[in-house]
Amino acid sequence: MDLQAVVDDIAAKLAERRGEGKVADYIPELAKVDPKQFGIAITTVDGRVFTAGDATTPFSIQSISKVFMLTLALGTAGEALWKRVGREPSGSAFNSIVQLEHEHGIPRNPFINAGAIVVCDQVLASYKPKEAIGEYMRFMRSLADDDSLLIDRSVAKSETETGFRNQALANFMRSFGNLHHDVDHVLGVYFHQCALAINCVQLSRAGLFLAAQGRDPISGYSVVSAKRARRINALMLTCGHYDGSGDFAFHVGLPGKSGVGGGILAIAPGKASVAVWSPGLNKVGNSALGSVALEMLATRTGWSVFGA
Ligand SMILES: NC(=O)CC[C@H](N)C(=O)O
């Protein structure tokens, strides 16, 4: 299959739809991003890279970071993490608080904000806040095979100043005893992980271990066990798009994780890691054109985990 022709065709077909959706504006710094951008990058398990559009323009990783922080937290806490966070789709918005009261401060899954905040708290059991961010950056640079990755401090600051909802979630969980560290420290780590600037090429490279049974097929480095990679993919499939997870499985059929920066990481197990980016979001907070692009890709490649 000519994957370069596939991504070129997707970018060409979506050219006139650039700007669809609504850029996240609850984080003031993200509201400044030009919505008419679109990029796609595929890194295959045999190390080939195919790109089209704005594939090397950096964007804010936002919630896609939750996949990588979860990987780090499972590395330090192992299965004990699952006592503090569930593995069920929430059927609610990414920043919802409603289930937390009924479920005694235990978030539904690690990919909604409440769950990701618990994951940060878990990482702080092993590292001081600055070290936790340092460890995350070391991990991301090594996975992306790119030492130039940086956190966008203006995005982190913007979210620190306006993250009232996340503060509410963190304080609420603390009241149930499911947050063990200082709320400001936990959120400091969370906001900085979300503020990582990354482009489609770097992101598709960073996710490659999930397409290759936990092992980076290019460096040969074992990131996680095959079982853990499979389980992270399962969580991405069921919970990676919040209240749009069912629809994403229906249309695309790949484990995926979205972020309000407009990026989506999708994993085609045994085949490739794919990153798409377009800042305009649909009503559940997932990239509008990014979702369409991945549906086109899945249709053209037959890569859906549910069959061609
Ligand atoms: N869905 C997202 O990407 C949300 C991440 C964002 N940093 C927040 O906490 O609101």
CSV table of C-alpha atoms and ligand atoms in Angstrom, one decimal:
chain,number,residue,atom,x,y,z
A,1,MET,CA,0.0,0.0,0.0
A,2,ASP,CA,1.3,3.5,-0.9
A,3,LEU,CA,0.9,5.2,2.5
A,4,GLN,CA,2.4,8.4,1.2
A,5,ALA,CA,-0.4,8.6,-1.4
A,6,VAL,CA,-3.0,7.9,1.3
A,7,VAL,CA,-1.8,10.7,3.6
A,8,ASP,CA,-1.4,13.1,0.7
A,9,ASP,CA,-4.9,12.3,-0.4
A,10,ILE,CA,-6.4,12.8,3.1
A,11,ALA,CA,-4.6,16.2,3.4
A,12,ALA,CA,-5.9,17.3,0.0
A,13,LYS,CA,-9.4,16.2,0.6
A,14,LEU,CA,-9.5,18.0,4.0
A,15,ALA,CA,-7.8,21.2,2.7
A,16,GLU,CA,-11.1,23.1,2.2
A,17,ARG,CA,-12.5,21.9,5.5
A,18,ARG,CA,-9.6,23.4,7.5
A,19,GLY,CA,-10.9,25.5,10.3
A,20,GLU,CA,-13.9,23.3,11.1
A,21,GLY,CA,-14.7,22.9,14.8
A,22,LYS,CA,-14.0,25.2,17.7
A,23,VAL,CA,-10.5,25.8,19.2
A,24,ALA,CA,-10.4,25.2,23.0
A,25,ASP,CA,-10.6,28.7,24.5
A,26,TYR,CA,-11.0,27.8,28.2
A,27,ILE,CA,-7.2,27.7,28.3
A,28,PRO,CA,-6.5,31.3,27.1
A,29,GLU,CA,-3.2,30.4,25.5
A,30,LEU,CA,-4.8,27.7,23.3
A,31,ALA,CA,-7.4,30.2,22.0
A,32,LYS,CA,-4.6,32.0,20.1
A,33,VAL,CA,-3.8,29.0,17.8
A,34,ASP,CA,-4.7,29.4,14.1
A,35,PRO,CA,-7.6,26.9,13.5
A,36,LYS,CA,-6.8,26.4,9.8
A,37,GLN,CA,-4.0,23.9,10.4
A,38,PHE,CA,-3.9,20.2,9.7
A,39,GLY,CA,-1.1,17.7,10.0
A,40,ILE,CA,-0.7,13.9,9.8
A,41,ALA,CA,2.2,11.6,10.4
A,42,ILE,CA,2.4,7.8,10.3
A,43,THR,CA,5.4,5.9,11.7
A,44,THR,CA,5.3,2.2,10.8
A,45,VAL,CA,6.7,-0.6,13.0
A,46,ASP,CA,9.4,-1.1,10.4
A,47,GLY,CA,10.5,2.6,10.8
A,48,ARG,CA,9.1,4.3,7.7
A,49,VAL,CA,7.6,7.8,8.2
A,50,PHE,CA,4.8,9.3,6.0
A,51,THR,CA,3.7,12.9,6.5
A,52,ALA,CA,1.3,15.4,5.0
A,53,GLY,CA,0.2,19.0,5.9
A,54,ASP,CA,1.5,20.7,9.0
A,55,ALA,CA,3.2,17.5,10.4
A,56,THR,CA,6.2,19.4,11.8
A,57,THR,CA,4.3,22.3,13.4
A,58,PRO,CA,4.3,22.0,17.2
A,59,PHE,CA,1.1,21.9,19.1
A,60,SER,CA,0.1,21.4,22.8
A,61,ILE,CA,-0.1,17.7,23.6
A,62,GLN,CA,-2.7,18.2,26.4
A,63,SER,CA,-4.6,15.0,27.3
A,64,ILE,CA,-2.6,12.8,25.0
A,65,SER,CA,0.1,13.1,27.7
A,66,LYS,CA,-2.1,11.0,29.9
A,67,VAL,CA,-1.1,7.9,28.0
A,68,PHE,CA,2.6,8.5,28.7
A,69,MET,CA,2.1,9.6,32.3
A,70,LEU,CA,0.0,6.5,32.9
A,71,THR,CA,2.8,4.4,31.4
A,72,LEU,CA,5.3,6.0,33.9
A,73,ALA,CA,2.9,5.5,36.8
A,74,LEU,CA,2.3,1.9,36.0
A,75,GLY,CA,6.1,1.5,35.9
A,76,THR,CA,6.5,2.7,39.5
A,77,ALA,CA,3.2,1.6,41.1
A,78,GLY,CA,2.3,-1.5,39.0
A,79,GLU,CA,-1.1,-2.9,39.4
A,80,ALA,CA,-1.6,-1.1,42.7
A,81,LEU,CA,-2.6,2.0,40.7
A,82,TRP,CA,-5.9,0.3,39.9
A,83,LYS,CA,-7.0,0.6,43.5
A,84,ARG,CA,-7.2,4.3,43.0
A,85,VAL,CA,-8.5,4.7,39.5
A,86,GLY,CA,-11.0,2.6,37.5
A,87,ARG,CA,-10.9,1.2,34.0
A,88,GLU,CA,-14.4,2.0,32.8
A,89,PRO,CA,-15.6,4.5,30.2
A,90,SER,CA,-17.1,7.5,32.0
A,91,GLY,CA,-19.7,8.5,29.4
A,92,SER,CA,-19.1,12.1,30.7
A,93,ALA,CA,-17.0,15.1,29.7
A,94,PHE,CA,-13.3,15.0,30.3
A,95,ASN,CA,-13.5,17.5,33.2
A,96,SER,CA,-16.7,16.1,34.7
A,97,ILE,CA,-17.1,16.0,38.5
A,98,VAL,CA,-20.5,14.3,38.8
A,99,GLN,CA,-19.4,10.6,39.1
A,100,LEU,CA,-16.7,11.4,41.7
A,101,GLU,CA,-19.2,11.9,44.5
A,102,HIS,CA,-21.2,8.7,43.9
A,103,GLU,CA,-18.0,6.7,43.4
A,104,HIS,CA,-16.2,8.0,46.5
A,105,GLY,CA,-13.4,10.0,44.8
A,106,ILE,CA,-12.3,7.1,42.6
A,107,PRO,CA,-12.2,8.3,39.0
A,108,ARG,CA,-13.7,6.1,36.3
A,109,ASN,CA,-10.5,5.8,34.3
A,110,PRO,CA,-7.0,7.4,33.9
A,111,PHE,CA,-7.8,9.4,30.8
A,112,ILE,CA,-10.5,11.7,32.2
A,113,ASN,CA,-8.9,14.7,34.1
A,114,ALA,CA,-9.7,13.3,37.6
A,115,GLY,CA,-8.0,10.0,36.7
A,116,ALA,CA,-5.0,11.7,35.2
A,117,ILE,CA,-4.6,13.9,38.3
A,118,VAL,CA,-4.6,10.7,40.5
A,119,VAL,CA,-1.9,9.3,38.1
A,120,CYS,CA,0.2,12.4,38.7
A,121,ASP,CA,-0.3,11.9,42.5
A,122,GLN,CA,0.9,8.3,42.1
A,123,VAL,CA,4.1,9.5,40.3
A,124,LEU,CA,4.7,11.9,43.1
A,125,ALA,CA,5.1,8.9,45.5
A,126,SER,CA,8.4,8.2,43.7
A,127,TYR,CA,9.6,11.7,42.6
A,128,LYS,CA,9.5,15.3,43.9
A,129,PRO,CA,7.4,17.5,41.6
A,130,LYS,CA,10.4,18.9,39.6
A,131,GLU,CA,11.8,15.4,39.3
A,132,ALA,CA,8.5,14.0,38.1
A,133,ILE,CA,8.4,16.6,35.2
A,134,GLY,CA,12.1,15.8,34.5
A,135,GLU,CA,11.4,12.1,34.4
A,136,TYR,CA,8.4,12.7,32.0
A,137,MET,CA,10.5,14.9,29.7
A,138,ARG,CA,13.3,12.3,29.7
A,139,PHE,CA,10.7,9.6,28.8
A,140,MET,CA,9.1,11.7,26.1
A,141,ARG,CA,12.4,12.7,24.5
A,142,SER,CA,13.6,9.2,24.5
A,143,LEU,CA,10.3,7.8,23.0
A,144,ALA,CA,10.1,10.6,20.4
A,145,ASP,CA,13.9,10.1,19.8
A,146,ASP,CA,14.2,13.9,19.9
A,147,ASP,CA,16.0,15.8,22.6
A,148,SER,CA,14.6,19.1,21.4
A,149,LEU,CA,11.1,18.5,23.0
A,150,LEU,CA,10.2,21.3,25.4
A,151,ILE,CA,7.3,22.3,27.6
A,152,ASP,CA,5.5,25.5,26.5
A,153,ARG,CA,5.7,27.5,29.7
A,154,SER,CA,3.1,30.1,28.6
A,155,VAL,CA,0.6,27.3,28.1
A,156,ALA,CA,1.4,25.8,31.6
A,157,LYS,CA,1.1,29.2,33.1
A,158,SER,CA,-2.2,29.9,31.3
A,159,GLU,CA,-3.7,26.7,32.7
A,160,THR,CA,-2.3,27.2,36.2
A,161,GLU,CA,-4.0,30.6,36.3
A,162,THR,CA,-7.3,29.4,35.0
A,163,GLY,CA,-7.6,25.7,36.0
A,164,PHE,CA,-10.3,26.2,38.5
A,165,ARG,CA,-12.2,23.0,37.4
A,166,ASN,CA,-9.1,20.9,37.8
A,167,GLN,CA,-8.5,22.4,41.2
A,168,ALA,CA,-12.0,21.5,42.2
A,169,LEU,CA,-11.5,17.9,41.0
A,170,ALA,CA,-8.2,17.6,42.9
A,171,ASN,CA,-9.5,19.0,46.1
A,172,PHE,CA,-12.6,16.9,45.9
A,173,MET,CA,-10.5,13.7,45.5
A,174,ARG,CA,-8.3,14.8,48.3
A,175,SER,CA,-11.3,15.1,50.6
A,176,PHE,CA,-12.0,11.4,49.9
A,177,GLY,CA,-8.4,10.5,50.7
A,178,ASN,CA,-7.6,9.6,47.0
A,179,LEU,CA,-5.0,12.4,46.6
A,180,HIS,CA,-1.9,12.1,48.9
A,181,HIS,CA,0.1,15.1,47.9
A,182,ASP,CA,-0.3,18.8,48.0
A,183,VAL,CA,-2.9,19.8,45.4
A,184,ASP,CA,-0.7,22.5,44.0
A,185,HIS,CA,2.2,20.1,43.5
A,186,VAL,CA,0.0,17.5,41.8
A,187,LEU,CA,-1.6,20.1,39.5
A,188,GLY,CA,1.8,21.6,38.8
A,189,VAL,CA,2.9,18.3,37.4
A,190,TYR,CA,-0.4,17.8,35.5
A,191,PHE,CA,-0.4,21.2,33.9
A,192,HIS,CA,3.2,20.9,32.8
A,193,GLN,CA,2.7,17.4,31.3
A,194,CYS,CA,-0.2,18.8,29.3
A,195,ALA,CA,1.8,21.8,28.1
A,196,LEU,CA,4.4,19.8,26.2
A,197,ALA,CA,4.8,21.1,22.7
A,198,ILE,CA,5.1,18.3,20.1
A,199,ASN,CA,4.5,17.8,16.4
A,200,CYS,CA,2.8,14.9,14.5
A,201,VAL,CA,6.1,13.3,13.5
A,202,GLN,CA,7.4,13.3,17.1
A,203,LEU,CA,4.1,12.1,18.5
A,204,SER,CA,3.7,9.2,16.1
A,205,ARG,CA,7.3,8.2,16.9
A,206,ALA,CA,6.6,8.4,20.7
A,207,GLY,CA,3.5,6.1,20.4
A,208,LEU,CA,5.3,3.5,18.3
A,209,PHE,CA,6.0,1.1,21.3
A,210,LEU,CA,2.2,0.7,21.7
A,211,ALA,CA,2.0,-0.6,18.1
A,212,ALA,CA,4.8,-3.0,18.7
A,213,GLN,CA,3.9,-5.0,21.8
A,214,GLY,CA,5.6,-2.6,24.2
A,215,ARG,CA,9.0,-2.6,22.5
A,216,ASP,CA,10.3,0.3,20.5
A,217,PRO,CA,10.9,-1.5,17.2
A,218,ILE,CA,13.5,1.1,16.0
A,219,SER,CA,15.8,1.3,19.0
A,220,GLY,CA,15.0,-2.2,20.2
A,221,TYR,CA,14.4,-0.8,23.7
A,222,SER,CA,11.7,-2.5,25.8
A,223,VAL,CA,9.4,0.2,27.1
A,224,VAL,CA,6.7,-1.9,28.7
A,225,SER,CA,5.7,-5.6,28.6
A,226,ALA,CA,3.5,-6.8,25.7
A,227,LYS,CA,0.7,-7.4,28.2
A,228,ARG,CA,0.9,-3.8,29.5
A,229,ALA,CA,1.0,-2.3,26.0
A,230,ARG,CA,-2.2,-4.3,25.1
A,231,ARG,CA,-3.9,-3.1,28.2
A,232,ILE,CA,-3.0,0.6,27.6
A,233,ASN,CA,-4.4,0.2,24.0
A,234,ALA,CA,-7.6,-1.3,25.5
A,235,LEU,CA,-8.0,1.7,27.7
A,236,MET,CA,-7.3,4.1,24.8
A,237,LEU,CA,-10.0,2.3,22.8
A,238,THR,CA,-12.6,2.4,25.5
A,239,CYS,CA,-11.8,5.7,27.3
A,240,GLY,CA,-9.5,7.7,25.0
A,241,HIS,CA,-12.1,10.0,23.6
A,242,TYR,CA,-14.2,10.7,26.7
A,243,ASP,CA,-17.9,10.7,25.8
A,244,GLY,CA,-16.9,10.3,22.1
A,245,SER,CA,-15.1,7.0,22.7
A,246,GLY,CA,-17.9,4.8,21.3
A,247,ASP,CA,-18.2,7.0,18.2
A,248,PHE,CA,-14.5,6.9,17.6
A,249,ALA,CA,-14.5,3.1,17.9
A,250,PHE,CA,-17.4,3.0,15.5
A,251,HIS,CA,-15.9,5.2,12.9
A,252,VAL,CA,-12.2,4.6,13.3
A,253,GLY,CA,-11.8,1.4,15.2
A,254,LEU,CA,-8.4,2.0,16.6
A,255,PRO,CA,-7.1,2.7,20.2
A,256,GLY,CA,-6.8,6.5,20.3
A,257,LYS,CA,-6.2,9.4,22.6
A,258,SER,CA,-7.2,12.9,22.0
A,259,GLY,CA,-6.2,16.2,23.5
A,260,VAL,CA,-7.8,19.7,23.5
A,261,GLY,CA,-4.8,21.0,21.6
A,262,GLY,CA,-6.4,19.2,18.6
A,263,GLY,CA,-4.0,16.3,18.5
A,264,ILE,CA,-5.0,12.6,18.3
A,265,LEU,CA,-2.6,9.6,18.7
A,266,ALA,CA,-4.0,6.4,17.2
A,267,ILE,CA,-2.4,3.0,17.4
A,268,ALA,CA,-2.8,0.3,14.7
A,269,PRO,CA,-1.3,-2.7,16.6
A,270,GLY,CA,1.4,-4.5,14.6
A,271,LYS,CA,1.3,-1.9,11.9
A,272,ALA,CA,1.8,1.8,12.9
A,273,SER,CA,1.4,4.7,15.2
A,274,VAL,CA,-0.4,7.7,13.7
A,275,ALA,CA,-0.6,11.3,14.9
A,276,VAL,CA,-3.1,13.8,13.5
A,277,TRP,CA,-3.6,17.4,14.5
A,278,SER,CA,-6.1,20.1,13.7
A,279,PRO,CA,-7.0,22.6,16.4
A,280,GLY,CA,-10.8,22.8,15.9
A,281,LEU,CA,-12.7,20.5,18.3
A,282,ASN,CA,-16.1,18.8,18.0
A,283,LYS,CA,-18.6,19.1,20.8
A,284,VAL,CA,-17.1,16.5,23.0
A,285,GLY,CA,-13.6,18.1,22.8
A,286,ASN,CA,-11.9,15.9,20.2
A,287,SER,CA,-10.3,17.2,17.0
A,288,ALA,CA,-13.0,17.5,14.4
A,289,LEU,CA,-10.9,17.1,11.3
A,290,GLY,CA,-8.5,14.8,13.1
A,291,SER,CA,-11.3,12.3,13.7
A,292,VAL,CA,-12.4,12.6,10.0
A,293,ALA,CA,-8.8,12.1,8.9
A,294,LEU,CA,-8.4,8.9,11.0
A,295,GLU,CA,-11.7,7.5,9.7
A,296,MET,CA,-10.4,8.1,6.1
A,297,LEU,CA,-7.1,6.4,7.0
A,298,ALA,CA,-8.8,3.4,8.7
A,299,THR,CA,-11.1,3.0,5.7
A,300,ARG,CA,-8.2,3.2,3.2
A,301,THR,CA,-5.8,0.9,5.1
A,302,GLY,CA,-8.3,-1.6,6.7
A,303,TRP,CA,-6.3,-1.1,10.0
A,304,SER,CA,-9.4,-1.2,12.3
A,305,VAL,CA,-8.9,-3.6,15.1
A,306,PHE,CA,-12.4,-4.9,14.4
A,307,GLY,CA,-11.5,-6.1,10.9
A,308,ALA,CA,-10.9,-4.6,7.5
B,1,LIG,N1,-9.0,17.0,27.1
B,1,LIG,C1,-7.9,17.6,27.4
B,1,LIG,O1,-7.0,17.7,26.6
B,1,LIG,C2,-7.9,18.4,28.7
B,1,LIG,C3,-6.5,18.7,29.2
B,1,LIG,C4,-6.4,20.0,29.9
B,1,LIG,N2,-5.1,20.3,30.3
B,1,LIG,C5,-7.4,20.1,31.0
B,1,LIG,O2,-7.1,19.7,32.1
B,1,LIG,O3,-8.5,20.7,30.9
